mmCIF file of C-alpha atoms in Angstrom:
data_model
loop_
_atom_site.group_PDB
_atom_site.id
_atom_site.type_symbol
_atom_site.label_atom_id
_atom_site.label_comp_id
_atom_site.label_asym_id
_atom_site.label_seq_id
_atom_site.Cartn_x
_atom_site.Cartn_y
_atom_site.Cartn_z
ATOM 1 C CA UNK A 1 -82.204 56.624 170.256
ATOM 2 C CA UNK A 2 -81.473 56.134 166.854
ATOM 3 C CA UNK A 3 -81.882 53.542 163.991
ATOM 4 C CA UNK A 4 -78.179 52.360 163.075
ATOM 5 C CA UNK A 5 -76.210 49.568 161.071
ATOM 6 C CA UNK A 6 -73.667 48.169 162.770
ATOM 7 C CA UNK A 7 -71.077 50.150 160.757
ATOM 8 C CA UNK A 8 -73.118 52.933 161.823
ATOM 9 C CA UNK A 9 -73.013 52.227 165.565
ATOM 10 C CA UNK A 10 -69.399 51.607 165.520
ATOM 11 C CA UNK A 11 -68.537 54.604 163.499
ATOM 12 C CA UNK A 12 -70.608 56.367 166.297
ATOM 13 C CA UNK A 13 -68.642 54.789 168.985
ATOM 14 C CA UNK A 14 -65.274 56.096 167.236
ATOM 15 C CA UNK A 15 -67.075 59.737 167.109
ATOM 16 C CA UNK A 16 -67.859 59.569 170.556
ATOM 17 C CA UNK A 17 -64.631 58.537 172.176
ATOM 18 C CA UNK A 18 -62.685 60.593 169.810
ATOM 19 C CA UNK A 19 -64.857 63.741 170.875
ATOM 20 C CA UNK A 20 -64.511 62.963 174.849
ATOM 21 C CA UNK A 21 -60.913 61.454 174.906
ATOM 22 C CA UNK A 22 -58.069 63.802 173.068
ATOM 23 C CA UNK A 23 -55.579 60.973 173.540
ATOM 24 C CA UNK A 24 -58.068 58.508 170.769
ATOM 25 C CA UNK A 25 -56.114 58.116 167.910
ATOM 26 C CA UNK A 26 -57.909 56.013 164.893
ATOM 27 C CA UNK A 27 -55.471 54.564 161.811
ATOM 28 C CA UNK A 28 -54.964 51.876 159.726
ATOM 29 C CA UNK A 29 -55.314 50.857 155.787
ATOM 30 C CA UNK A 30 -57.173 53.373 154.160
ATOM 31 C CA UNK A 31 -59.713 54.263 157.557
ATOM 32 C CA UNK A 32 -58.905 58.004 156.706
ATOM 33 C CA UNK A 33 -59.297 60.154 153.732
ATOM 34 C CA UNK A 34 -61.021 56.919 152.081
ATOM 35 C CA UNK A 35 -63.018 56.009 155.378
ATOM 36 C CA UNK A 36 -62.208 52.220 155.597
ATOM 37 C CA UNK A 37 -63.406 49.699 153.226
ATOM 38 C CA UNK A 38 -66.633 49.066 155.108
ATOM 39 C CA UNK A 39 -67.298 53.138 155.844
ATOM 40 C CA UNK A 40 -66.565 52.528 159.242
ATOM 41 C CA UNK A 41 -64.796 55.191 159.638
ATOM 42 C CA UNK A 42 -66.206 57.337 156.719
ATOM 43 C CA UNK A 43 -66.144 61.166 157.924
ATOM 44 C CA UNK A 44 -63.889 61.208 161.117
ATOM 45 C CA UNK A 45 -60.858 62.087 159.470
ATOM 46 C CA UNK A 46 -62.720 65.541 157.671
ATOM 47 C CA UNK A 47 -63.996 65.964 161.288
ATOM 48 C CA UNK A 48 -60.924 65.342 163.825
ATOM 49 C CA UNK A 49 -58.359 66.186 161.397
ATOM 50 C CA UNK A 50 -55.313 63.914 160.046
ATOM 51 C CA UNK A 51 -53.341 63.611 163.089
ATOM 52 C CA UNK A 52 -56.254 61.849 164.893
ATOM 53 C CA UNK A 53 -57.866 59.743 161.732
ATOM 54 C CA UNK A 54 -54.905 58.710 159.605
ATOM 55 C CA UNK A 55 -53.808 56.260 156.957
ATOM 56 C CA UNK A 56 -51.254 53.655 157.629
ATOM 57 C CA UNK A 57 -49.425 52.043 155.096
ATOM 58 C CA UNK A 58 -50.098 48.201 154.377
ATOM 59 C CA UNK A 59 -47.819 46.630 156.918
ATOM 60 C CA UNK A 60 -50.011 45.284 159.511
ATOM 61 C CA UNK A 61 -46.533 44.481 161.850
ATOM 62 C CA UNK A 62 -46.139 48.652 161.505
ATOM 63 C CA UNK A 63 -49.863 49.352 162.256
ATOM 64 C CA UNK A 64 -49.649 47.576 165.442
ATOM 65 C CA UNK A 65 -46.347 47.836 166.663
ATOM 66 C CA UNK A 66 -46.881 51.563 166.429
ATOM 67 C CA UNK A 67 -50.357 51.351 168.448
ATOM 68 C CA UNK A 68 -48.854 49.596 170.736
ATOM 69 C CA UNK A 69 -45.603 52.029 171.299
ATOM 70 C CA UNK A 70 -48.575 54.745 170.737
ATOM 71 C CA UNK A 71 -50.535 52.951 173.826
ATOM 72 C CA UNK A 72 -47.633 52.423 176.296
ATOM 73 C CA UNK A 73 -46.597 56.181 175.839
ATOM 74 C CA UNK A 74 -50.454 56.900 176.921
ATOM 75 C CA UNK A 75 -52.731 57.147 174.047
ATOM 76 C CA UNK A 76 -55.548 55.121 173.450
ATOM 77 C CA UNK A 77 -54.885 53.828 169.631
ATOM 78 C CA UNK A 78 -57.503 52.355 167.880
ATOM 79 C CA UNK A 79 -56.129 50.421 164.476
ATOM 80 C CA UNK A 80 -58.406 48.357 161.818
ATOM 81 C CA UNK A 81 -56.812 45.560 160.460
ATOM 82 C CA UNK A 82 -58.601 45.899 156.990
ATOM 83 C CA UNK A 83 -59.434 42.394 157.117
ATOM 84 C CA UNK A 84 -59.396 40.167 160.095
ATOM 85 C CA UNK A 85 -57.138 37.826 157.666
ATOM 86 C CA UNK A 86 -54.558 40.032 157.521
ATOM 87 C CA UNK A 87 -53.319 39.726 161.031
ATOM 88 C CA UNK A 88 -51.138 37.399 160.702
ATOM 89 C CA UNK A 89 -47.849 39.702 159.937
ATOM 90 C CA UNK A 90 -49.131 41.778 163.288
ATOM 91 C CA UNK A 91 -49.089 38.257 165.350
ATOM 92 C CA UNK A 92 -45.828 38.936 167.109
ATOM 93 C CA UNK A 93 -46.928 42.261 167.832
ATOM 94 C CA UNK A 94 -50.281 41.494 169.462
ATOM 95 C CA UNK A 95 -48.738 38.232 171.112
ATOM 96 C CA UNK A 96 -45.254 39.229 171.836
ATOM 97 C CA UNK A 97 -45.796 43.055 172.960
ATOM 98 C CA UNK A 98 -49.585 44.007 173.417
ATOM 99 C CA UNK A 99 -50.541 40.785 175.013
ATOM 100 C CA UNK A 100 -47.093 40.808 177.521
ATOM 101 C CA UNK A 101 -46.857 44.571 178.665
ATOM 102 C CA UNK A 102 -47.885 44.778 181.329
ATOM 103 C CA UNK A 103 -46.607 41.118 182.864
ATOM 104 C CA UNK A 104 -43.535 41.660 181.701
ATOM 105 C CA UNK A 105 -43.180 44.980 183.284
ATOM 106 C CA UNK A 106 -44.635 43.915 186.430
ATOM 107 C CA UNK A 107 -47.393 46.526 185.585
ATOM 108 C CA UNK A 108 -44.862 49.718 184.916
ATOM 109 C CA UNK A 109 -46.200 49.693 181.058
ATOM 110 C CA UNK A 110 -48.982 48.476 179.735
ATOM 111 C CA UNK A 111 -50.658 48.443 175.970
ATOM 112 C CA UNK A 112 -54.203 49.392 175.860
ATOM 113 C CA UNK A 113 -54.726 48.881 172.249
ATOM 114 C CA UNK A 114 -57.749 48.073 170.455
ATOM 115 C CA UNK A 115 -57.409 46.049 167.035
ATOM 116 C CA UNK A 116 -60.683 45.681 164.778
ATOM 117 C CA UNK A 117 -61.060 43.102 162.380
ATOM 118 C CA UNK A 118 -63.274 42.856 159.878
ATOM 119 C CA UNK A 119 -64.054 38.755 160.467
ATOM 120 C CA UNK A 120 -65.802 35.937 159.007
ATOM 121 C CA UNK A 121 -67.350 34.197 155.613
ATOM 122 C CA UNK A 122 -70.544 35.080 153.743
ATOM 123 C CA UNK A 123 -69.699 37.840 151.769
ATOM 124 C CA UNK A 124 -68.236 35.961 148.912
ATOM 125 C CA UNK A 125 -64.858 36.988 150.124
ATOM 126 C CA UNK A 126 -62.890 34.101 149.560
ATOM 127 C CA UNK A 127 -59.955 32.827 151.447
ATOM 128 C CA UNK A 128 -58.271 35.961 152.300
ATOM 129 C CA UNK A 129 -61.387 37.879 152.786
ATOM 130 C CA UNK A 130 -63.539 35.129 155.163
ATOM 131 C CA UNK A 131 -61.573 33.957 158.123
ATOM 132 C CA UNK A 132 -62.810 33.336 161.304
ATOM 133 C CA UNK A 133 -59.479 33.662 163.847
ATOM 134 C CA UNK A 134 -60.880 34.475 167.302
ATOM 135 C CA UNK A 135 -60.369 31.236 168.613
ATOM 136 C CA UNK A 136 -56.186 32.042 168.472
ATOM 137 C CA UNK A 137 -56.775 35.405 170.480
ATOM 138 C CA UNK A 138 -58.962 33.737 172.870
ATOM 139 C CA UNK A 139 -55.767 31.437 173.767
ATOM 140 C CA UNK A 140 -53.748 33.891 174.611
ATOM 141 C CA UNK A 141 -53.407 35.339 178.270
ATOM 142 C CA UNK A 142 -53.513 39.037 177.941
ATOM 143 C CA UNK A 143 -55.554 39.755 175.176
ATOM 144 C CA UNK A 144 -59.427 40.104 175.588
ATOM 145 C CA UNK A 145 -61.370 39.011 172.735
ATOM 146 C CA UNK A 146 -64.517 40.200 171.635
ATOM 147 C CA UNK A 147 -66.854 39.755 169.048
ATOM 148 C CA UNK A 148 -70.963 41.924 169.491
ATOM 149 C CA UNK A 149 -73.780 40.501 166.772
ATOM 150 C CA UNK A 150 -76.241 43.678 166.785
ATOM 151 C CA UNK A 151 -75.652 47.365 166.393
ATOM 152 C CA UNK A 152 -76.577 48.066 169.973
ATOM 153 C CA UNK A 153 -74.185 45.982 171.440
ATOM 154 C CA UNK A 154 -71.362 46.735 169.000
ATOM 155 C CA UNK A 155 -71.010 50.695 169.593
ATOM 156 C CA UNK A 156 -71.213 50.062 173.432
ATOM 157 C CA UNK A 157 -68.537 46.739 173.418
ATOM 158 C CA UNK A 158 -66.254 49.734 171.007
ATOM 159 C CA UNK A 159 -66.528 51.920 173.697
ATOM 160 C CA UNK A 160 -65.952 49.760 176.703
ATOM 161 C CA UNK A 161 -62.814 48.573 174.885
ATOM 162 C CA UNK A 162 -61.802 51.848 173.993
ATOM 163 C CA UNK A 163 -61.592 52.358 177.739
ATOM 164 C CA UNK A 164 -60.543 49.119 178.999
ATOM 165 C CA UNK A 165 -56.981 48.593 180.222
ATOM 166 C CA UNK A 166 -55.895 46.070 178.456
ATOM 167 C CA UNK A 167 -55.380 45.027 174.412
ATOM 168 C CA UNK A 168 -58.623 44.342 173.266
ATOM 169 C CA UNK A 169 -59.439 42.373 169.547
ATOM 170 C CA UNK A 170 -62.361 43.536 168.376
ATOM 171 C CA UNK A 171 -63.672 41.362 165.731
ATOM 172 C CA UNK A 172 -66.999 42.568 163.680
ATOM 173 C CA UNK A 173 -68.427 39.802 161.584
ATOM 174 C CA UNK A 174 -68.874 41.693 158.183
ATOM 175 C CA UNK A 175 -72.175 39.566 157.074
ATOM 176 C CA UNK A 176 -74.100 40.906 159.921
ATOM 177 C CA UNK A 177 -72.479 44.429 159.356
ATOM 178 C CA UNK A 178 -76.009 45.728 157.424
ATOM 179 C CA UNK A 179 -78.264 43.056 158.462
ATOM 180 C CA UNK A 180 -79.554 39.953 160.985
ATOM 181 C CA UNK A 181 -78.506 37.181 158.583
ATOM 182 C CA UNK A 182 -80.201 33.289 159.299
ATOM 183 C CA UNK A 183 -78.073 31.481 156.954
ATOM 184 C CA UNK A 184 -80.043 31.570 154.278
ATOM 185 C CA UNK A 185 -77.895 33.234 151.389
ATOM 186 C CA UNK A 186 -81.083 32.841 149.054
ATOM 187 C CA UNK A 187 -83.129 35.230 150.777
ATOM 188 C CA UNK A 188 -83.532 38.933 150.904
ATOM 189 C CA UNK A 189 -81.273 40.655 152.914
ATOM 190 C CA UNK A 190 -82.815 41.977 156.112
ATOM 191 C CA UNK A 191 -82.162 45.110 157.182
ATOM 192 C CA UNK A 192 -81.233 46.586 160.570
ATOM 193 C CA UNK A 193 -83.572 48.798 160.468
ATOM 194 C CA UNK A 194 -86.232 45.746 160.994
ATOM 195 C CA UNK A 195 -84.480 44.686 164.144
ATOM 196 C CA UNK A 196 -84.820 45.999 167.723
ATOM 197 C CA UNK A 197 -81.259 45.811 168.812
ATOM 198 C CA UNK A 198 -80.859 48.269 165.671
ATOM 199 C CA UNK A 199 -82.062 51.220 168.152
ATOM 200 C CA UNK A 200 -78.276 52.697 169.494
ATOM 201 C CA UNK A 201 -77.993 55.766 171.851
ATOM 202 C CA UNK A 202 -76.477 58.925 170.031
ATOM 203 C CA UNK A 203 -74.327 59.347 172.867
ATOM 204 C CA UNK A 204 -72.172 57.438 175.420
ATOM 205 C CA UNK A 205 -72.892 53.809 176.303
ATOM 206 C CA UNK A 206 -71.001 50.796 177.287
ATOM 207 C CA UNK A 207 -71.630 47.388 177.302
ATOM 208 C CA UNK A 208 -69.820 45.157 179.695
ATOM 209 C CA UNK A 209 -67.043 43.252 177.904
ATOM 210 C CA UNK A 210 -67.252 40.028 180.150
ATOM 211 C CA UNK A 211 -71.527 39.841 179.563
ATOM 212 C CA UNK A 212 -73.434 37.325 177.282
ATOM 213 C CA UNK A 213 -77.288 37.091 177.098
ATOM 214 C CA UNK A 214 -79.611 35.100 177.152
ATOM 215 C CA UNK A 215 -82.265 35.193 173.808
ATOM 216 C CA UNK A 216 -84.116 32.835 174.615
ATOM 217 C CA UNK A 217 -84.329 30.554 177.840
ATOM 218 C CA UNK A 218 -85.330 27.135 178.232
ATOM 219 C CA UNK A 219 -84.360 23.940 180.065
ATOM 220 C CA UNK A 220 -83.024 20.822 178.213
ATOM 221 C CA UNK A 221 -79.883 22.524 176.050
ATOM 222 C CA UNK A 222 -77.699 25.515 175.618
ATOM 223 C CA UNK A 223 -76.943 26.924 172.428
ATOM 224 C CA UNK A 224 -73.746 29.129 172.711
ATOM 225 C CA UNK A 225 -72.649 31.026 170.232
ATOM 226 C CA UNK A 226 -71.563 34.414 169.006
ATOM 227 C CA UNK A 227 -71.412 36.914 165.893
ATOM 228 C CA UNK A 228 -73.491 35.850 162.999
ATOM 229 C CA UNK A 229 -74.219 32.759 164.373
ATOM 230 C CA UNK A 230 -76.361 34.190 166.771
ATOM 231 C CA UNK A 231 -79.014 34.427 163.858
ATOM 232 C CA UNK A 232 -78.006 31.243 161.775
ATOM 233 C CA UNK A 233 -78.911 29.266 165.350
ATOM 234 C CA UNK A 234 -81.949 31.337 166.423
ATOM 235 C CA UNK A 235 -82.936 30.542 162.481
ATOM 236 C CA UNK A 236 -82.324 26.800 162.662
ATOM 237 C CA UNK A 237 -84.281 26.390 166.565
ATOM 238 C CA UNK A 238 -87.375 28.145 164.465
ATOM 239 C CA UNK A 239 -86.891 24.975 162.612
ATOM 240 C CA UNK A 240 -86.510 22.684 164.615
ATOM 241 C CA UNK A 241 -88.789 24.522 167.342
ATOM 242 C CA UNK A 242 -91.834 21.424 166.060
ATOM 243 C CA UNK A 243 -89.153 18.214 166.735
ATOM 244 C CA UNK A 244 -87.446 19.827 169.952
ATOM 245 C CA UNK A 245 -88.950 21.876 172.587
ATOM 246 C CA UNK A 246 -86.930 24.347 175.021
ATOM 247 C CA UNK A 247 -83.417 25.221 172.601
ATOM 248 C CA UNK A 248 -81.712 27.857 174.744
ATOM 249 C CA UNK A 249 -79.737 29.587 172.585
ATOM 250 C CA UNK A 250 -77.885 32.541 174.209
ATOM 251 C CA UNK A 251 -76.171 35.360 172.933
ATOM 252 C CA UNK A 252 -72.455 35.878 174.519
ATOM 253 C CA UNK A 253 -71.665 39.419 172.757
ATOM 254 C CA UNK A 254 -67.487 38.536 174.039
ATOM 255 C CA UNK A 255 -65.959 35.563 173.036
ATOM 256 C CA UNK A 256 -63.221 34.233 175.410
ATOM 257 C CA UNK A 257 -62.206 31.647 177.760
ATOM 258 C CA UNK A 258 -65.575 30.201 178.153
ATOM 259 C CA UNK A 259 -65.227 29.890 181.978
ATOM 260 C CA UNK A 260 -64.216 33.039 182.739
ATOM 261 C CA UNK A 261 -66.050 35.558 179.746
ATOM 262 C CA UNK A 262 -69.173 33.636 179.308
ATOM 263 C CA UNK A 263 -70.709 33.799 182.736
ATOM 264 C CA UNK A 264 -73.969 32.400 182.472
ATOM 265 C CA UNK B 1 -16.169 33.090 182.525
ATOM 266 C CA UNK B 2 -16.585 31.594 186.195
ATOM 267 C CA UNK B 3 -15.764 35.301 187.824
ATOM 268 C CA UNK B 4 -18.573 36.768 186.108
ATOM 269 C CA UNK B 5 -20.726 33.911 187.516
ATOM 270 C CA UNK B 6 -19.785 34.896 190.741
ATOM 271 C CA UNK B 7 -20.280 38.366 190.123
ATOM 272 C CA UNK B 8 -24.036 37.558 188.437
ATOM 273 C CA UNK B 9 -24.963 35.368 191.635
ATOM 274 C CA UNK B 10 -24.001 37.646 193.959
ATOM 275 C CA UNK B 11 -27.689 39.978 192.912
ATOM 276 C CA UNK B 12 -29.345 36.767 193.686
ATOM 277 C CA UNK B 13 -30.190 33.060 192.369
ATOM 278 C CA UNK B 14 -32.864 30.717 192.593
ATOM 279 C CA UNK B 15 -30.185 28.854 195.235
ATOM 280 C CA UNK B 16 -31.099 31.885 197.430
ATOM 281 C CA UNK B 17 -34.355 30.661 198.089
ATOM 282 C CA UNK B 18 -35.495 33.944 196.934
ATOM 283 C CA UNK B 19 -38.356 32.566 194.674
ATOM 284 C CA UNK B 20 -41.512 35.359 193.837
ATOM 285 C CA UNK B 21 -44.807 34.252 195.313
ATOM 286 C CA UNK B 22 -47.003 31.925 193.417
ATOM 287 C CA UNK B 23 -49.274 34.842 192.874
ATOM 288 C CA UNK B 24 -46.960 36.902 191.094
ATOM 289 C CA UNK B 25 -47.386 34.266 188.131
ATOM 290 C CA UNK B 26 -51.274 35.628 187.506
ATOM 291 C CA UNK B 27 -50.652 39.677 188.422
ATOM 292 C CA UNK B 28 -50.171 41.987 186.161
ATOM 293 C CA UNK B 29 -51.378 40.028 183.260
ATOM 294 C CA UNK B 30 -54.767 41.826 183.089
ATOM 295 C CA UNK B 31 -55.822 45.090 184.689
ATOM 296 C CA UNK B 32 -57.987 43.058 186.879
ATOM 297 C CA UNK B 33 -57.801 39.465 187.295
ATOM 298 C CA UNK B 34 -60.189 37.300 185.587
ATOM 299 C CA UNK B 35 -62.139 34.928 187.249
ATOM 300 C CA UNK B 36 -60.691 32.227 185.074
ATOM 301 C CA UNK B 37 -57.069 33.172 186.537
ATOM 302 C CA UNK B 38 -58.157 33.536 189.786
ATOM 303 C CA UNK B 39 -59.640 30.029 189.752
ATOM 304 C CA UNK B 40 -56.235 28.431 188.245
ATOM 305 C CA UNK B 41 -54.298 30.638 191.127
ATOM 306 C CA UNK B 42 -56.343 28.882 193.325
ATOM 307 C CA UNK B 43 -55.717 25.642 191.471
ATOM 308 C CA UNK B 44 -51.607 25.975 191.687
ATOM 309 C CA UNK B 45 -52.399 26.985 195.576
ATOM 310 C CA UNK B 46 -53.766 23.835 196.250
ATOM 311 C CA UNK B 47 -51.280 21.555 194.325
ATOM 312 C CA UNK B 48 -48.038 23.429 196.570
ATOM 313 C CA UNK B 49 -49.711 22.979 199.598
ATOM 314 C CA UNK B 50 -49.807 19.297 198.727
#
């Protein structure tokens, strides 16, 4: 066990299936000789060599239409959308293609991409920098959405998706990326390093993509949530912990259709 | 135009009677079925038995 960020842990969970799986191939805007805007990818390129961690130019349509032609051919493509707000271009692709391989080849082909996205406010980002799209992926049949809220969680959800089957979205909420954050933009950043769910395996892990937790239990309400706002409502029940007894706020770490993904 | 609708139908129409199982709507759209489609299979089972 280690103490990671979260753009630690998933840079670790890139390492790792790149290492074990020669067929991992890791690209998008500026993830290589740069290491991706966030340093999520800072290194692997100097360590697997360009034909494994590669730049892409910006043409999100491109970066995914070629993952997914990468995928059905048999690798195991793993693109960044540089920011989750940029998708939009790559919508056909991830709808149209990803999403509807395997249906519409009655199982012959099938796409096993993973997308990450960079995702959500609270970094000053402003419109193109801040959105919060998981909601569209979750509506569409095919596509497995996911979205972790700790370190621990994130480099084993990576991984799991890295080997899944199917297209997975992997969203990372970029205000939680160095730090637990309660909502509070005021107050000191807190570090990872503070938190328990900070402590990731070097090695191989994976966390089941159809799991939530439970951080709390009670009796009288569920909380449900996901991403940062697993701290911003575990901050506001401290609150409100003197009015209202028993919040149960729970921690799903994949977001989805909530009867099928969110299982208890 | 009408020859090569003869010509199409003979590989099969939905006249034939030749329509895929219900199922066939929910395979193939994940690795492993969900339990949210296998609850709406279910669902669309129940509505064509009647």
């Amino acid at each position: 066990m280690t103490t990671m960020t979260m753009i630690q842990a998933l840079r670790s969970a890139m390492d790792v299936m790149l290492e074990r799986d020669p067929n991992v191939v890791v690209f998008g805007e500026d993830v290589g000789y740069f290491g991706g805007v966030f340093r999520c990818t800072e290194g692997l390129q100097a360590k697997y060599g360009k034909h494994r961690v590669f730049d892409a130019p910006i043409a999100e349509g491109g970066i995914v239409g070629t993952a997914v032609g990468m995928a059905a051919y048999g690798l195991k493509p793993v693109v960044e959308i540089q920011f989750a707000d940029y998708f939009y271009p790559a919508s056909d692709q991830i709808v149209s293609e990803a999403a509807r391989m395997r249906y519409r080849s009655a199982g012959d082909f099938t796409a096993p991409v993973v997308i990450r996205m960079p995702c959500g406010g609270g970094i000053y980002g402003g419109q193109t920098h801040s959105q919060s799209p998981e909601a569209l992926f979750t509506h569409v049949c095919g596509l497995r959405t996911v979205m972790p809220s700790n370190p621990h969680d994130a480099k084993g959800l990576l991984i799991a998706a890295m080997e899944c089957g199917d297209p997975v979205i992997f969203l990372e909420p970029k205000r939680i990326y160095n730090g637990p954050f309660d909502g509070h933009h005021d107050r000191p950043v807190v570090p990872w390093s503070a938190h328990p769910k900070s402590e990731v395996p070097e090695g191989h892990y994976t966390v089941p993509l159809e799991s939530a937790a439970v951080v709390r239990p009670g009796d009288d309400l569920t909380v449900l949530t996901y991403g940062t706002m697993v701290y911003v409502a575990r901050g506001r029940r401290a609150r409100d912990r003197h009015r209202r007894r028993d919040h149960r706020p729970a921690l799903p770490v994949a977001a989805g259709p909530a009867d099928a993904w969110w299982p208890r | 135009m009408a020859a090569a609708l003869k010509e199409a139908s003979k590989h099969g129409s939905l006249q034939d009677g030749l329509i895929p199982p219900l199922a066939t709507m929910f395979e193939d759209v994940y690795e492993h079925m969900p339990p949210h489609l296998h609850e709406q299979m279910r669902q669309a089972g129940e509505q064509k038995a009647g």
